[in-house]
Amino acid sequence: MTVVSIGRQDDIAIVTVNNPPVNALGQALRQGLWDAVETLDADPSVRAVVLICAGRTFIAGADVTEFGKPPVPPHLPDLVNRIEAAAKPWVAAIHGSALGGGFEVAMGCRFRVALEGASVGLPEVGLGIVPGASGTVRTPRLAGVEAAVELVTTGRPFKADRAQGLGLVDAVVAGDLEAGAVAFARKALGQPLPPPISARPVTSPAAGWWDDQRKAIARRAKGEVAPLRALDCLRVAAEKTFAEAMAHERATFLDLRASDQAAALRHIFFAERAAPRPAHLSGVEARPLRRAAVIGGGTMGAGIVAALRDAGLPVTLIERDADAVARGLANLRSILDGAVKRGKLTEAQAEARLAGVTAGSDYAALADADLVIEAVFEELSVKRAVFAQLGKACRPDAVLATNTSYLDPRLIAEGLPGPERFIGLHFFSPANVMKLLEIVPTPATAPDVLATGFALARQLGKIPVQAGICEGFIGNRILKRYRAEAEALVRQGTPIAAIDAAMRAHGFAMGPFEAQDLGGLDIAFLQREGARAAGQDVPETLGDILVRAGRKGQKTGGGWYDYAPGDRSPKPSAATASLLAGQIAASPAELTAEEIATRLTGAMAAEGQLILTEGIALKPSDIDLVEVHGYGYPRWRGGPMFAQGLR
Ligand code: T1G
């Protein structure tokens, strides 16, 4: 397949890239572009060149599948320089996303024209590297240092309009991109050309500004290396010559590309892209998803409704009576108001989200639903009563799902007519924000119903992971082991605050005890009490002692830590120390922060290994996705299985 073809519109050459799925800059494409420059330079009838891409997007970057291999010429920085030095001006015509090497190629062009709604970005830090083909050197010369620092060190793309305002693109067109780019090229030929970006000046801010940037990035990066190394490259670009800056960037890129953090981030990158289309479901057609319904308008139910509406699905919300319906709609409204406050939605979009919800207490409204997700109180009899009604009210082919996080889905579905259409869909709170979705089939679940779970995840933009049935499935089972190991360290005399500090230093947003205080110790306590009441032998935990003493966390002013009224910062607690005094070894084992983190992440991996052996998870990377997307495991460490060398 020709990845680069050349067409003409009179004296304007059209270079079209066609390298599905995202026009990544593999060796063949780099060679094809190099040859195109040579060909068009040698053609006196060509006065300008438009570079455009077929398919869903402009060039989305270097080919990440090549990263593990030695670089093969033409190297991307050389190609970008070659385009910049072309005898005729090149105009990049951008649709979709020009990312990484794609935007660097666009900066080798003399001009950039973007289709409205397109975006440009340098996401390399998200892969544990820095741009390796002049992104840190040309961007400051094109748009100034401040814009460059934001674009490069956050990795977040800019939409076309903002990019134009910053000078990253020269024009934004609507409709036919090629025609717009050709017209732009013709117009540009009638005026003096701007200098190539590499020849443009750049002004470096004062040293204090750089120090402030470094502090802010270090706070945000929490141990991730690439953003700070990218800042270094940008400073060199602002203070040294183009050539010196290019050499510094290349050395940094090659150094980071071989790093553990880059390997970990690539692992997650590919795991995320493989997750929505598991091999064992290829060829299995999902059932249609046109109308959805949610039973229960509490925190989880309202969050699930919001997620379904974000995906454009009309939703019926069912609650037990008029008051509960009103409360459910109020919960949804507060989610939408929050999104508007944070600038995620406009008022009009929030209204449209709400307009797509039909709420009531009559199950007859479910007659046309393709999918119903139950999200009522986590109690077996309550859930079974809901499914008894769903079995009567819904079409026989409607997919019926439970959002249970701990109960055995088989018990919930007992007696349900058409058990093949039943499945577990475990959302994480807040359901409209958290990307993880654990998909839990029962032995009776039909393959096309399982495929429908994955299709729903794709439609909601979530990361689906299939889980077998056990207590806590994958994520909550590992969480239980993680907490038990943390309590074992407390019993050995390791201070609670030292454990939390060690896990924060390891890259977690918070440690296991701070997290319990935030979420409430009573949730897990009730689970344990339920198991005990059902006759299971569940040994007493340190958390039980605290809950029995009324210490449930922030909501009661104290849990593992004390909290002053209106202050959420945890303070070591004398009350907790005295409650647990009898449980703690007299001669504490001194552990370093690294040893604590290794012990606790090792326990996660050990539980993950059991989960794999029992067939609860299908592959190690699924467990890593659960931990990274559901439990705050630092992405740049790849997950507990990756960290233990398990791929
Ligand atoms: N290389 C190789 N394959 C890629 C790829 C890439 N850069 N990006 C995506 N794919 C594959 C992906 O694995 C999947 O494959 C398919 O394309 C669709 O992806 C020198 C060194 C572009 C926004 O980080 O952000 O340039 O599973 O499902 O939702 O400075 O892909 O179908 O077989 O995500 O429409 C910088 C990463 C690289 C962009 C499209 N670029 N990609 O999203 O599709 S480093 C990136 C994305 C670099 C230079 C440096 C997204 C997308 P399969 P998808 P999508």
mmCIF file of C-alpha atoms in Angstrom, residues 6-7 11-16 36-37 40-41 46-52 86-93 109-111 181-182 185 189:
data_model
loop_
_atom_site.group_PDB
_atom_site.id
_atom_site.type_symbol
_atom_site.label_atom_id
_atom_site.label_comp_id
_atom_site.label_asym_id
_atom_site.label_seq_id
_atom_site.Cartn_x
_atom_site.Cartn_y
_atom_site.Cartn_z
ATOM 1 C CA ILE A 6 1.368 12.971 -4.798
ATOM 2 C CA GLY A 7 -1.462 14.746 -6.618
ATOM 3 C CA ASP A 11 1.010 24.482 -9.481
ATOM 4 C CA ILE A 12 0.130 23.232 -6.003
ATOM 5 C CA ALA A 13 1.224 19.676 -5.189
ATOM 6 C CA ILE A 14 -0.938 17.635 -2.806
ATOM 7 C CA VAL A 15 1.026 15.106 -0.734
ATOM 8 C CA THR A 16 -1.432 12.649 0.792
ATOM 9 C CA ALA A 36 8.283 13.395 -1.767
ATOM 10 C CA VAL A 37 10.377 16.415 -0.758
ATOM 11 C CA LEU A 40 8.820 18.089 -5.552
ATOM 12 C CA ASP A 41 11.983 20.136 -5.054
ATOM 13 C CA VAL A 46 5.398 23.051 -8.333
ATOM 14 C CA ARG A 47 5.238 26.343 -6.404
ATOM 15 C CA ALA A 48 3.872 25.085 -3.052
ATOM 16 C CA VAL A 49 2.911 21.808 -1.369
ATOM 17 C CA VAL A 50 -0.119 20.858 0.766
ATOM 18 C CA LEU A 51 0.503 17.938 3.150
ATOM 19 C CA ILE A 52 -2.782 16.225 4.015
ATOM 20 C CA ALA A 86 12.273 22.341 0.983
ATOM 21 C CA ALA A 87 12.633 24.649 -2.000
ATOM 22 C CA LYS A 88 8.873 25.351 -2.007
ATOM 23 C CA PRO A 89 6.744 26.148 1.058
ATOM 24 C CA TRP A 90 4.817 23.214 2.551
ATOM 25 C CA VAL A 91 1.397 23.768 4.160
ATOM 26 C CA ALA A 92 0.227 21.185 6.723
ATOM 27 C CA ALA A 93 -3.542 20.565 6.443
ATOM 28 C CA CYS A 109 6.053 22.989 7.203
ATOM 29 C CA ARG A 110 6.081 26.730 6.579
ATOM 30 C CA PHE A 111 2.384 26.997 7.443
ATOM 31 C CA ALA A 181 -5.337 24.614 2.432
ATOM 32 C CA VAL A 182 -4.809 25.050 -1.318
ATOM 33 C CA ALA A 185 -1.148 28.235 -0.102
ATOM 34 C CA LEU A 189 2.582 32.655 -2.437
#
